[in-house]
JSON list of C-alpha atoms in Angstrom, two decimals:
[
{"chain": "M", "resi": 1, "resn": "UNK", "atom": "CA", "xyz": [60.27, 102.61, 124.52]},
{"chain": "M", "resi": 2, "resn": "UNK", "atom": "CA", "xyz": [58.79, 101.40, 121.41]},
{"chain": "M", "resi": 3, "resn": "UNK", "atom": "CA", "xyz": [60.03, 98.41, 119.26]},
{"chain": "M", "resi": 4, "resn": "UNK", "atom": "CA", "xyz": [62.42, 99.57, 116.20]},
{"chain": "M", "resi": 5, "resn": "UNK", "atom": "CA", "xyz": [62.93, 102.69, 118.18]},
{"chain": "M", "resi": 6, "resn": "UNK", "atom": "CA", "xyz": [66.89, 103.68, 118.52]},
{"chain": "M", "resi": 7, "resn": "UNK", "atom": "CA", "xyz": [68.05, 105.11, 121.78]},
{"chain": "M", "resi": 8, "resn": "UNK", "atom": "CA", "xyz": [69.86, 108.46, 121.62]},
{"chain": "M", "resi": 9, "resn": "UNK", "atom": "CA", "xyz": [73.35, 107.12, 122.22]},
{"chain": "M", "resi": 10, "resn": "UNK", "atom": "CA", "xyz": [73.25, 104.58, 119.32]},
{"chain": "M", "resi": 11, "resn": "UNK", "atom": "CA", "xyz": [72.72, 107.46, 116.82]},
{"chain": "M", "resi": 12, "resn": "UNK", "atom": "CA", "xyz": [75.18, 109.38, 118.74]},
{"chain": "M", "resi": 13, "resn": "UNK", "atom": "CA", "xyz": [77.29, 105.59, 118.39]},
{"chain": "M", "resi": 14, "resn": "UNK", "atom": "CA", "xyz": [77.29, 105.42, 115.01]},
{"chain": "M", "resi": 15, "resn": "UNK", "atom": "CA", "xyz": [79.61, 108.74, 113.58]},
{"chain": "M", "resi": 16, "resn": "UNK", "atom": "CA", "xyz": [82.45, 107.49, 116.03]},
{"chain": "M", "resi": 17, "resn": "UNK", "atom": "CA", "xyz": [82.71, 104.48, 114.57]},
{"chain": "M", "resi": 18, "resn": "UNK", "atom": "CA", "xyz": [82.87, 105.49, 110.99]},
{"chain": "M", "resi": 19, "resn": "UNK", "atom": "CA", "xyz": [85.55, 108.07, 111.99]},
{"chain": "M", "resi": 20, "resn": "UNK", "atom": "CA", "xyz": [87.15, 105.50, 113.82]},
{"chain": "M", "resi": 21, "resn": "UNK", "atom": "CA", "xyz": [87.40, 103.68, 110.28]},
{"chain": "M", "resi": 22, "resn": "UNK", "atom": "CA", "xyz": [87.95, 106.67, 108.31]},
{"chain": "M", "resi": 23, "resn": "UNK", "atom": "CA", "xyz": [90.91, 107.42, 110.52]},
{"chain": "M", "resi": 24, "resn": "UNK", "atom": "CA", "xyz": [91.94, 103.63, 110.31]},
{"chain": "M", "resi": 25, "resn": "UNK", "atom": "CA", "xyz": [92.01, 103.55, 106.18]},
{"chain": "M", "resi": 26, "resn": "UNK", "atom": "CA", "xyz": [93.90, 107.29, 106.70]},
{"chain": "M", "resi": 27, "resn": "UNK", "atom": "CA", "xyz": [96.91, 105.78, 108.83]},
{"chain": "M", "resi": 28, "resn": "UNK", "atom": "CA", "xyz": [97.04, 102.79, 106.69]},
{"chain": "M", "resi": 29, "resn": "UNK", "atom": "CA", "xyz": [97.76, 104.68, 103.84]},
{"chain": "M", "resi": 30, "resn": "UNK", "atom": "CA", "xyz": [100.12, 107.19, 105.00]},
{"chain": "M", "resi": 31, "resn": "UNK", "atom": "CA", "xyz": [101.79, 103.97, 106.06]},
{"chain": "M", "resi": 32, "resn": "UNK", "atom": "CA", "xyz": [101.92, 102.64, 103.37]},
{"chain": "M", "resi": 33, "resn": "UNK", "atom": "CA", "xyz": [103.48, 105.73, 101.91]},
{"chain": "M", "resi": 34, "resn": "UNK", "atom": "CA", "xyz": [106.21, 106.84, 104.70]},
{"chain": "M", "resi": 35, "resn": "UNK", "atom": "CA", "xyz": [107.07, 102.96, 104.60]},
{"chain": "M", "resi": 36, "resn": "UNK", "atom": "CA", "xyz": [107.26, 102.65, 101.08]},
{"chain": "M", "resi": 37, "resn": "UNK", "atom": "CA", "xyz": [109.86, 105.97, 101.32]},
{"chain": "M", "resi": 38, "resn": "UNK", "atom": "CA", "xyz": [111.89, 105.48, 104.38]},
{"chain": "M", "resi": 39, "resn": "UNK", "atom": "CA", "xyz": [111.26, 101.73, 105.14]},
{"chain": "M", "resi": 40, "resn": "UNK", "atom": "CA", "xyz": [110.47, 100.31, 108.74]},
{"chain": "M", "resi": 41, "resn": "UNK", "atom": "CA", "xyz": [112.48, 102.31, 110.58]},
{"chain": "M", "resi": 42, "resn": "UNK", "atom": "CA", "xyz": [110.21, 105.54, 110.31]},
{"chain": "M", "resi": 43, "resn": "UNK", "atom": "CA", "xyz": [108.87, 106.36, 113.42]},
{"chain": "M", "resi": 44, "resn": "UNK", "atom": "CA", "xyz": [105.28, 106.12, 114.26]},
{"chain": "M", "resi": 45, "resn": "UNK", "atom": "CA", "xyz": [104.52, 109.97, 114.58]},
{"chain": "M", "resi": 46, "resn": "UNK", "atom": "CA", "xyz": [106.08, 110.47, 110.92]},
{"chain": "M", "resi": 47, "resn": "UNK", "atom": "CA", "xyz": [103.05, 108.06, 109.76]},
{"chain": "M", "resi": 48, "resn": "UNK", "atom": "CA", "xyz": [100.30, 110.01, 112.15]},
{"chain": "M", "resi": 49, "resn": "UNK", "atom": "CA", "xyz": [101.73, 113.22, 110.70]},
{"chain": "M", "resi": 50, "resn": "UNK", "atom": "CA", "xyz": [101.85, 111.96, 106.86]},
{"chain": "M", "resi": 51, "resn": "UNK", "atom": "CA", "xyz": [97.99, 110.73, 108.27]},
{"chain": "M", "resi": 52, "resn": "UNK", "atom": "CA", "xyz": [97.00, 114.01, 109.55]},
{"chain": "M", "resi": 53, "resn": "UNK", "atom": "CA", "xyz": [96.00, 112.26, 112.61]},
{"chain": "M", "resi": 54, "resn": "UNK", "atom": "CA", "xyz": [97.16, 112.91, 116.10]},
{"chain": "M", "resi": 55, "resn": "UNK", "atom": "CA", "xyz": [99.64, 110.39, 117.74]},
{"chain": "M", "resi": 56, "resn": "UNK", "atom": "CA", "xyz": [97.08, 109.34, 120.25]},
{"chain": "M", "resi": 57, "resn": "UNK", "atom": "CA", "xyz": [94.45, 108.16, 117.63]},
{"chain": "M", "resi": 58, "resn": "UNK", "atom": "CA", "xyz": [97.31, 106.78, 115.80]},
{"chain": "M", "resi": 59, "resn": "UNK", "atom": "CA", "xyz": [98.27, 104.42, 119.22]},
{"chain": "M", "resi": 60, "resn": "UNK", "atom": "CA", "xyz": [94.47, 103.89, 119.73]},
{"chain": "M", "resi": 61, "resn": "UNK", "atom": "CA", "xyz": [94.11, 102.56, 116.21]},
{"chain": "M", "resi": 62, "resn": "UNK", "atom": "CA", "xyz": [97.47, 100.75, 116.38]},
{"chain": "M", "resi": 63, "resn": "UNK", "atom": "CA", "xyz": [98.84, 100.05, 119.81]},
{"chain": "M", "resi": 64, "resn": "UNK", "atom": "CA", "xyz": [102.14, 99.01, 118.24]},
{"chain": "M", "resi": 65, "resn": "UNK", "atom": "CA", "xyz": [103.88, 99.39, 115.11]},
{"chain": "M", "resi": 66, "resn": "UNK", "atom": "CA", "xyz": [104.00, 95.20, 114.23]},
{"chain": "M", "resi": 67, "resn": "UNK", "atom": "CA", "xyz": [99.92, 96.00, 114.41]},
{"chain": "M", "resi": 68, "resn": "UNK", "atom": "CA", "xyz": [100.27, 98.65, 111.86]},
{"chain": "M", "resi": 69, "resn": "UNK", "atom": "CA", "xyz": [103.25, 96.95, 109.30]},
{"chain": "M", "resi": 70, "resn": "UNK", "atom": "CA", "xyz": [100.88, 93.60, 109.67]},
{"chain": "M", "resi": 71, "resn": "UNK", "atom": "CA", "xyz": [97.55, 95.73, 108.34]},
{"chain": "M", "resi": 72, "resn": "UNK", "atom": "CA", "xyz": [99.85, 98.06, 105.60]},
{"chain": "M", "resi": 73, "resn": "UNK", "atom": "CA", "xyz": [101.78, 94.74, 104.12]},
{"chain": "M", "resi": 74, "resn": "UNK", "atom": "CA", "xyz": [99.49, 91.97, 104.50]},
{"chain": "M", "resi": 75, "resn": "UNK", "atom": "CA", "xyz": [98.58, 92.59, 100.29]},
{"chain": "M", "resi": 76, "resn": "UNK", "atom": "CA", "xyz": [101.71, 92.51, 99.69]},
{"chain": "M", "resi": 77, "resn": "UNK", "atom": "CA", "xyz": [102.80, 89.43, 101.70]},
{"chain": "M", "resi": 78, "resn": "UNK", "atom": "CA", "xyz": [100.01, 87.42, 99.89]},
{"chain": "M", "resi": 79, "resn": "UNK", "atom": "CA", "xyz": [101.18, 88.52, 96.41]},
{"chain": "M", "resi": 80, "resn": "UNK", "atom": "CA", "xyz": [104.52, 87.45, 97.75]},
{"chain": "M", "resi": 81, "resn": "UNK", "atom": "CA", "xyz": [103.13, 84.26, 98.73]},
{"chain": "M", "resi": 82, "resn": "UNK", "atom": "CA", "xyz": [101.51, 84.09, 95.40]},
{"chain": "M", "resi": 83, "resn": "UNK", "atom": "CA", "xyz": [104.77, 84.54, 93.31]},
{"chain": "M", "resi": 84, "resn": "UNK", "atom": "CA", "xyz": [105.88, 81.54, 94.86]},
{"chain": "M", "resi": 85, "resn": "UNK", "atom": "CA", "xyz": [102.83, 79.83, 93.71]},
{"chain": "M", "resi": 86, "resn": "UNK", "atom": "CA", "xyz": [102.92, 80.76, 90.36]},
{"chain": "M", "resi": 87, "resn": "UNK", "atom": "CA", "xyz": [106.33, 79.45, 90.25]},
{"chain": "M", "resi": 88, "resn": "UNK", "atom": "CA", "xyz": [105.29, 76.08, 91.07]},
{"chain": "M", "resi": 89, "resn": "UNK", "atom": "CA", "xyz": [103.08, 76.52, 87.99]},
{"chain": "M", "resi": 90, "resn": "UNK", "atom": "CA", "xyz": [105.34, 76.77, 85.31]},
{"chain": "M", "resi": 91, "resn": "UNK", "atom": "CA", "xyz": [106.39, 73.40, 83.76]},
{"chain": "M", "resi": 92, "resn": "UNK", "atom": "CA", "xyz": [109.92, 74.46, 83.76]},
{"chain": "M", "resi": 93, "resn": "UNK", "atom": "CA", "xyz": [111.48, 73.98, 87.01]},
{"chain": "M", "resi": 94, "resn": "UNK", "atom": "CA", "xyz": [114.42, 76.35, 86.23]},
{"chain": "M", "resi": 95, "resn": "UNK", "atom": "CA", "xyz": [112.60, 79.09, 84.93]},
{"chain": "M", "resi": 96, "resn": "UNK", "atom": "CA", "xyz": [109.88, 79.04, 87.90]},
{"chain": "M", "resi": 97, "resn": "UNK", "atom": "CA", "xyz": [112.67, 79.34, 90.67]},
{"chain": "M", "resi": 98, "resn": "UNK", "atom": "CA", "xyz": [114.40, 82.12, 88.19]},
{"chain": "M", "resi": 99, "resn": "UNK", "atom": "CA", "xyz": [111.32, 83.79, 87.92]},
{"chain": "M", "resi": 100, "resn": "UNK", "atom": "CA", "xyz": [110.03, 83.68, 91.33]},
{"chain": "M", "resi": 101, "resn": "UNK", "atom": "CA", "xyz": [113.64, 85.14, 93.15]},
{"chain": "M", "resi": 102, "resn": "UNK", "atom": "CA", "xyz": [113.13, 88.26, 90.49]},
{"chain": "M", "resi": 103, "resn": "UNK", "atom": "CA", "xyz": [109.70, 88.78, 91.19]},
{"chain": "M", "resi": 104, "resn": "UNK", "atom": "CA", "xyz": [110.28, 88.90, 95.28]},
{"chain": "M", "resi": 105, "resn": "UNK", "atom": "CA", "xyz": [113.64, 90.96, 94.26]},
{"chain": "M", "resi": 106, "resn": "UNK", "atom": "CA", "xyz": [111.50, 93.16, 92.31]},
{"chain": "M", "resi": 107, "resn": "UNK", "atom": "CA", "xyz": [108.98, 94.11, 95.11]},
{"chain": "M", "resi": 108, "resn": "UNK", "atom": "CA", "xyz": [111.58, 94.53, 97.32]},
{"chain": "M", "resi": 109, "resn": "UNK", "atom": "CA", "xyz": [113.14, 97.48, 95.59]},
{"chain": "M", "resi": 110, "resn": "UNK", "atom": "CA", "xyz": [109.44, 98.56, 94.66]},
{"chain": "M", "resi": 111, "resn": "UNK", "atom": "CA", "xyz": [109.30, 99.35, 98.08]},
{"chain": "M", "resi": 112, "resn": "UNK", "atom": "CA", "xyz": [111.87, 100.09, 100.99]},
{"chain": "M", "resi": 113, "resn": "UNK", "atom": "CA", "xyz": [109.46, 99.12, 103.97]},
{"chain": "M", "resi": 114, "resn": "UNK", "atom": "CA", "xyz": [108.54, 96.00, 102.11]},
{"chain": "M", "resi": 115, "resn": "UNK", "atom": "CA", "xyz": [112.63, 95.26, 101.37]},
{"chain": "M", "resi": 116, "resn": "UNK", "atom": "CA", "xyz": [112.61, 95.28, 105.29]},
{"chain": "M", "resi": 117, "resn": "UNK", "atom": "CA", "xyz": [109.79, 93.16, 105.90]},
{"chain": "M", "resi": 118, "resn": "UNK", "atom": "CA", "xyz": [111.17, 90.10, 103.91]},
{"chain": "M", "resi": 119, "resn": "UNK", "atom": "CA", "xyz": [114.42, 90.59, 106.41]},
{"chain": "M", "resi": 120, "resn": "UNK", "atom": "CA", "xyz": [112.88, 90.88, 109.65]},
{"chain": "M", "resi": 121, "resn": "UNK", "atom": "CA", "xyz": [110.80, 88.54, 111.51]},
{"chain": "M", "resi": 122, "resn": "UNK", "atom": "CA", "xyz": [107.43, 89.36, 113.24]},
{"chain": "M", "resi": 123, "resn": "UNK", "atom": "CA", "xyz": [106.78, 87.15, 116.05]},
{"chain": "M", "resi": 124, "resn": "UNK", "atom": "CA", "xyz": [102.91, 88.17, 117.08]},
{"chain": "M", "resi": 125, "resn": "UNK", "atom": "CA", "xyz": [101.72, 89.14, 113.48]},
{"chain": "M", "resi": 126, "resn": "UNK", "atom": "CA", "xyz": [100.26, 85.79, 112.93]},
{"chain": "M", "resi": 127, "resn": "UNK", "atom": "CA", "xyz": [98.29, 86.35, 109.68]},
{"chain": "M", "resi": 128, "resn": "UNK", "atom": "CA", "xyz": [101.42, 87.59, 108.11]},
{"chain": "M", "resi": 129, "resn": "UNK", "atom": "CA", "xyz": [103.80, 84.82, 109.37]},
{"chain": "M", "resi": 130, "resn": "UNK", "atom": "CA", "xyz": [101.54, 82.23, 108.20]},
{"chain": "M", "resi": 131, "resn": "UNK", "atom": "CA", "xyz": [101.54, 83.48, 105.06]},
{"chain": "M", "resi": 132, "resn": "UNK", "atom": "CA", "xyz": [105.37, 83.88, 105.21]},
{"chain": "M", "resi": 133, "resn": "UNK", "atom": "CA", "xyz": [105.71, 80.15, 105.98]},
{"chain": "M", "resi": 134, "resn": "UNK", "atom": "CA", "xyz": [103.66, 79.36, 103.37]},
{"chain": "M", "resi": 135, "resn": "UNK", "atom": "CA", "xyz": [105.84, 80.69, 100.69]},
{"chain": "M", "resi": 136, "resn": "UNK", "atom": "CA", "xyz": [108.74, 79.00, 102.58]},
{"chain": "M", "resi": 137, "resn": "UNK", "atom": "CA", "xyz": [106.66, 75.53, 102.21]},
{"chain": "M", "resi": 138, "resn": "UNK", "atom": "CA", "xyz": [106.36, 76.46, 98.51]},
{"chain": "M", "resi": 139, "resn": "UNK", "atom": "CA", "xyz": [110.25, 77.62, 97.69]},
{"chain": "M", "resi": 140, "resn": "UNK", "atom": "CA", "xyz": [111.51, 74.45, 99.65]},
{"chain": "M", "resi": 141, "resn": "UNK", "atom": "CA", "xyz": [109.26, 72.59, 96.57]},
{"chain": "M", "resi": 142, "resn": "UNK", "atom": "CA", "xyz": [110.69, 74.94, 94.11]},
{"chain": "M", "resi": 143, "resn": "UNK", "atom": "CA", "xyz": [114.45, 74.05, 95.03]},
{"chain": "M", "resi": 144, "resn": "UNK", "atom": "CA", "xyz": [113.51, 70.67, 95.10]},
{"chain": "M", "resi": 145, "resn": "UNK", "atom": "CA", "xyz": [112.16, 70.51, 91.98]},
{"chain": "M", "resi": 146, "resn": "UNK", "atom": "CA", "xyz": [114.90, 72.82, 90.16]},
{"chain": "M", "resi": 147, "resn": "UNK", "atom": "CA", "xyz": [118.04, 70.50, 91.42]},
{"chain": "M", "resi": 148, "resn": "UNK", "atom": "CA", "xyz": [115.59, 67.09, 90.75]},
{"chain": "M", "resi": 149, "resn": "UNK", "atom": "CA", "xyz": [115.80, 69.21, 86.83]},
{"chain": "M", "resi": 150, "resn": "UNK", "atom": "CA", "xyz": [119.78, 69.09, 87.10]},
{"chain": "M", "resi": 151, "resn": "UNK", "atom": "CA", "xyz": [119.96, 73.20, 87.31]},
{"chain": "M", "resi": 152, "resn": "UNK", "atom": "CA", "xyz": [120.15, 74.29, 90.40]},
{"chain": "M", "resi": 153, "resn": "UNK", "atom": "CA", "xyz": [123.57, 73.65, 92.57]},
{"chain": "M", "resi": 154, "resn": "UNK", "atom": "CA", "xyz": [123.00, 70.54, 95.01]},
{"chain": "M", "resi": 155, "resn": "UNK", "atom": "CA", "xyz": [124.81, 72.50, 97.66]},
{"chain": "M", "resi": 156, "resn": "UNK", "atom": "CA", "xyz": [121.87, 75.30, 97.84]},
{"chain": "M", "resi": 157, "resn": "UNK", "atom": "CA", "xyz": [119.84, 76.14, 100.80]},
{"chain": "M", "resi": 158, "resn": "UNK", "atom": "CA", "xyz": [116.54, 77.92, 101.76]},
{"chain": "M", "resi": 159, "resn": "UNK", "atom": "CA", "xyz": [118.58, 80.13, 104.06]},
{"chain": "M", "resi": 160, "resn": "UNK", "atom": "CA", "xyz": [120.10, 81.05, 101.27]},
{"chain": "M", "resi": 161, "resn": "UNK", "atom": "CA", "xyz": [117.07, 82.53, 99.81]},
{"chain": "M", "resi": 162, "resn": "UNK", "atom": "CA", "xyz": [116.79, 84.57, 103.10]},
{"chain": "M", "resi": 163, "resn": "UNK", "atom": "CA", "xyz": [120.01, 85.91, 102.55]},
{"chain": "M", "resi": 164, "resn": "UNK", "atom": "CA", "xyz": [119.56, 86.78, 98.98]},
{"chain": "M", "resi": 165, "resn": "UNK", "atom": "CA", "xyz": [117.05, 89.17, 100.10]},
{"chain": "M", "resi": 166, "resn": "UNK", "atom": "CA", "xyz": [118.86, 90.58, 103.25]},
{"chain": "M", "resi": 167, "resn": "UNK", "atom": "CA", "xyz": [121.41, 90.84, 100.06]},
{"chain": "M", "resi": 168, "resn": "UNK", "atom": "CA", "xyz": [119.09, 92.42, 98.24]},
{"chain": "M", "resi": 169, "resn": "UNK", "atom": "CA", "xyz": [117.03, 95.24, 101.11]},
{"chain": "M", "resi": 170, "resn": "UNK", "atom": "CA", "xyz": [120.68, 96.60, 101.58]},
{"chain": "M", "resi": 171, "resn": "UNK", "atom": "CA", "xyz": [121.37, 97.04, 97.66]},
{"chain": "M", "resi": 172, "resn": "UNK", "atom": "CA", "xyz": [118.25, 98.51, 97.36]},
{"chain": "M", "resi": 173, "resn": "UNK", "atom": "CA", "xyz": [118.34, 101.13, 100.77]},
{"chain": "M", "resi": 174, "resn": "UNK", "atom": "CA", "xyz": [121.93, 101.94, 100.01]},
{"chain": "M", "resi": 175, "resn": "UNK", "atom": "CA", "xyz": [121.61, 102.49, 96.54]},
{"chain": "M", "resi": 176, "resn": "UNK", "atom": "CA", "xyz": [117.46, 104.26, 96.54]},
{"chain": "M", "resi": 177, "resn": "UNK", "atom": "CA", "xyz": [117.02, 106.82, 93.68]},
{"chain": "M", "resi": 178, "resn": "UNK", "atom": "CA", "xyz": [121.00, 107.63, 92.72]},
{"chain": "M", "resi": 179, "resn": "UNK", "atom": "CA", "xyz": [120.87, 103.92, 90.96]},
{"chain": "M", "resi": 180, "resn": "UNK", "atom": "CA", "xyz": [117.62, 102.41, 91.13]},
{"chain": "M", "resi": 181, "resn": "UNK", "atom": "CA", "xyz": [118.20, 99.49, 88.58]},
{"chain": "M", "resi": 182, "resn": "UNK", "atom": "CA", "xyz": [121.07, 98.17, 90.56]},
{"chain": "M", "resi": 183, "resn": "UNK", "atom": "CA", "xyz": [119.94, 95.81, 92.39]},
{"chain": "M", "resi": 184, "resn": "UNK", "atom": "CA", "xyz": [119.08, 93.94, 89.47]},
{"chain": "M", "resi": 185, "resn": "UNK", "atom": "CA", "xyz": [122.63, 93.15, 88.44]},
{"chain": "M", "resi": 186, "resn": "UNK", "atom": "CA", "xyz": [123.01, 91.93, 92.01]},
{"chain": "M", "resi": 187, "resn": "UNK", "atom": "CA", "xyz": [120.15, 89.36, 91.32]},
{"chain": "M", "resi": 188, "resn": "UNK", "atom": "CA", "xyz": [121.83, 88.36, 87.88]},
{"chain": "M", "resi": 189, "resn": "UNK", "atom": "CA", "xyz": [124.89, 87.67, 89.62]},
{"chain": "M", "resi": 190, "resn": "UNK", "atom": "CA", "xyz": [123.15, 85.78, 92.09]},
{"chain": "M", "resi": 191, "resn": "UNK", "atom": "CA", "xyz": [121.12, 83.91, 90.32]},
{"chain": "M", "resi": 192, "resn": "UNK", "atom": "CA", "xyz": [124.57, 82.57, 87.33]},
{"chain": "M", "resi": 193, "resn": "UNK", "atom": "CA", "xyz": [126.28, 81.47, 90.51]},
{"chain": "M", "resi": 194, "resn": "UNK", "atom": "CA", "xyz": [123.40, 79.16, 91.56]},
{"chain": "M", "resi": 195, "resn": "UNK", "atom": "CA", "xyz": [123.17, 77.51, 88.11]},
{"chain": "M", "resi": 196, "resn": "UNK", "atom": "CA", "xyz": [124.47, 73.86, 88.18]},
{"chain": "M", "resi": 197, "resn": "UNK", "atom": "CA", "xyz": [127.14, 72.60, 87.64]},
{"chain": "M", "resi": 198, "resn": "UNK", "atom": "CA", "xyz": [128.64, 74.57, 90.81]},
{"chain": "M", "resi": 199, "resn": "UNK", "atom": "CA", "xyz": [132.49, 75.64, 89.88]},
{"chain": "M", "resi": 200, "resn": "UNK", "atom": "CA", "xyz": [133.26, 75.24, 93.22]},
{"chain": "M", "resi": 201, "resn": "UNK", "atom": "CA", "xyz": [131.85, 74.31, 96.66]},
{"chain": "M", "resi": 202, "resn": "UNK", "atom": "CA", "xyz": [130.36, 77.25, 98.85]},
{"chain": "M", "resi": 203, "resn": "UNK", "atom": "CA", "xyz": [131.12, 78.09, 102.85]},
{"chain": "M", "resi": 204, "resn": "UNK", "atom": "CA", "xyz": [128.47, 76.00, 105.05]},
{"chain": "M", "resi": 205, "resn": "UNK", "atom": "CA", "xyz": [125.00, 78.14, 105.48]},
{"chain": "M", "resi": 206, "resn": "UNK", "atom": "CA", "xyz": [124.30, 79.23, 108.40]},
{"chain": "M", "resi": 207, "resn": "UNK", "atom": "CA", "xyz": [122.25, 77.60, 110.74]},
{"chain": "M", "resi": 208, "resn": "UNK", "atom": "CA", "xyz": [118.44, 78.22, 110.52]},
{"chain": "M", "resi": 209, "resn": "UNK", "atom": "CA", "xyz": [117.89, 79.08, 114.03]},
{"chain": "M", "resi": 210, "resn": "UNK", "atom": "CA", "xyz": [120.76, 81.26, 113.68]},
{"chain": "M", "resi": 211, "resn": "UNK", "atom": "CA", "xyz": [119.65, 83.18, 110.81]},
{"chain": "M", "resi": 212, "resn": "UNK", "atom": "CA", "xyz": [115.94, 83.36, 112.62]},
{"chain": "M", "resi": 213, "resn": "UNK", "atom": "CA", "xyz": [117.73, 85.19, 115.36]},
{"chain": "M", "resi": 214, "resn": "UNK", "atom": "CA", "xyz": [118.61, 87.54, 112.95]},
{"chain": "M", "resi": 215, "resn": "UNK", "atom": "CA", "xyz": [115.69, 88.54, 111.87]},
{"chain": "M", "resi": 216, "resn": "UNK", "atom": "CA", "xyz": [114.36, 89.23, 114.78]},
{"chain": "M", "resi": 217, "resn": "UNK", "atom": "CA", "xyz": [117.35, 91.23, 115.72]},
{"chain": "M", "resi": 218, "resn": "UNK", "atom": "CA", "xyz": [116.95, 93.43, 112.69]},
{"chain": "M", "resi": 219, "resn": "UNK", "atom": "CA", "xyz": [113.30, 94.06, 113.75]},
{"chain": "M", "resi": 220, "resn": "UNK", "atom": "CA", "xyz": [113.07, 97.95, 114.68]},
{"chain": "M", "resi": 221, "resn": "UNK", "atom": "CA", "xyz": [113.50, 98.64, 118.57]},
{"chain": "M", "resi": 222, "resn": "UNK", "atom": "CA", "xyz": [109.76, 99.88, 118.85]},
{"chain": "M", "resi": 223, "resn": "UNK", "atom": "CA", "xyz": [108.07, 97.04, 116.97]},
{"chain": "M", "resi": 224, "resn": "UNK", "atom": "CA", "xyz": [106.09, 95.49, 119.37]},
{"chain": "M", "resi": 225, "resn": "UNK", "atom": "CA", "xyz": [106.64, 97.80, 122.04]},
{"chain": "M", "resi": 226, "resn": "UNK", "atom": "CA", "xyz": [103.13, 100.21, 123.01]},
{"chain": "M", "resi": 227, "resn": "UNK", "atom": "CA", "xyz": [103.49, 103.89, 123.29]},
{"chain": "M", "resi": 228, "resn": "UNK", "atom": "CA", "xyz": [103.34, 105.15, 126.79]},
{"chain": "M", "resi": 229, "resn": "UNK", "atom": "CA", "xyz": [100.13, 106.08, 128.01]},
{"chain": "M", "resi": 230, "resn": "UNK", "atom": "CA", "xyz": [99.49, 109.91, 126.37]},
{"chain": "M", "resi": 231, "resn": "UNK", "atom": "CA", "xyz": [97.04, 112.53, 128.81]},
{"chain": "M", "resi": 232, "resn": "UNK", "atom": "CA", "xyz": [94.31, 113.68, 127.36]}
]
């Protein structure tokens, strides 16, 4: 065999694996779409359907769904991550923490299967969690900073941030396209009760660990669980 020349089975190699990407990108997006619609609990053949792929590829590509909601959300878990950020930013410590609960409210109703994801906790999605903890790093500076500026209630938590948007996901799925804007008086309500001075003291928060557990339990039943093996 002469140098430079390919062997027969790399050609052969090469239109597999750019189906195998094409199919990939396809899945993603009718993810991204089904999720968007009918949130995390749509099953895995409703996305391989929407994808025009068959539910074998679909396992191949993706043996479970916390694979597939990790690749479809991690954009949107870094411009989460980001709004915290750009919180931080602005000089006013009030406005920053204001701005960044509408902005994560916002892209919560924006999208049903990205209302669950900001509820539910995703133990083996690394990439994703990390980013999650690192807007938790960020609001625990942003409440800091907005009760050091005498405006937000001493007796605050971050759980109750977590709640806010558990709060927020069921306003949103319960409410979908018969009253789309109503979540936002939720938030507006939310946020004039956390204004200092506090007219009253609030019930204690619930433990973190507790409200972890949670999370996880709201997790759909399949999430991390592979599809049985499929013949052919």
């Amino acid at each position: 065999m002469t140098p430079g020349s390919q062997h027969p089975e790399d050609t052969a190699a090469q239109p597999l694996r750019s189906d195998a990407e094409r199919n990939r990108g396809r899945i993603i997006a009718a993810a991204r779409s089904v999720f968007a619609r009918d949130g995390l609990n749509a099953s895995m053949a409703s996305v391989a359907r929407e994808a025009g792929v068959g539910i074998a590829t679909m396992f191949r590509r993706f043996p479970t769904k916390e694979e597939l909601v990790a690749a479809v959300f991690a954009d949107r878990m870094d411009a989460y991550a980001d709004a915290v950020a750009v919180a931080l930013e602005d000089p006013d410590p009030w406005h920053g923490f204001v701005g960044y609960i509408e902005t994560a409210c916002a892209m919560q109703a924006a999208d049903y299967g990205f209302a669950d994801v900001l509820t539910t906790s995703f133990p083996t999605a690394k990439a994703m969690e990390g980013r999650r903890n690192e807007a938790l790093e960020g609001m625990l500076r942003l409440i800091d900073r907005a009760k050091a500026a005498g405006r937000l209630r001493e007796d605050f938590d971050s759980s109750d941030i977590v709640l806010l948007h558990m709060a927020n996901a069921g306003v949103v799925n319960a409410t979908g396209g018969a009253a789309p804007d109503a979540w936002r008086r939720v938030v507006a309500l939310f946020i004039q009760s956390l204004e200092a001075p506090a007219r009253g003291p609030l019930p204690p928060s619930p433990p973190h660990d507790d409200l972890h557990k949670a999370m996880l339990r709201a997790s759909p039943a399949e999430l991390t669980t592979p599809e049985p093996d499929t013949a052919g």
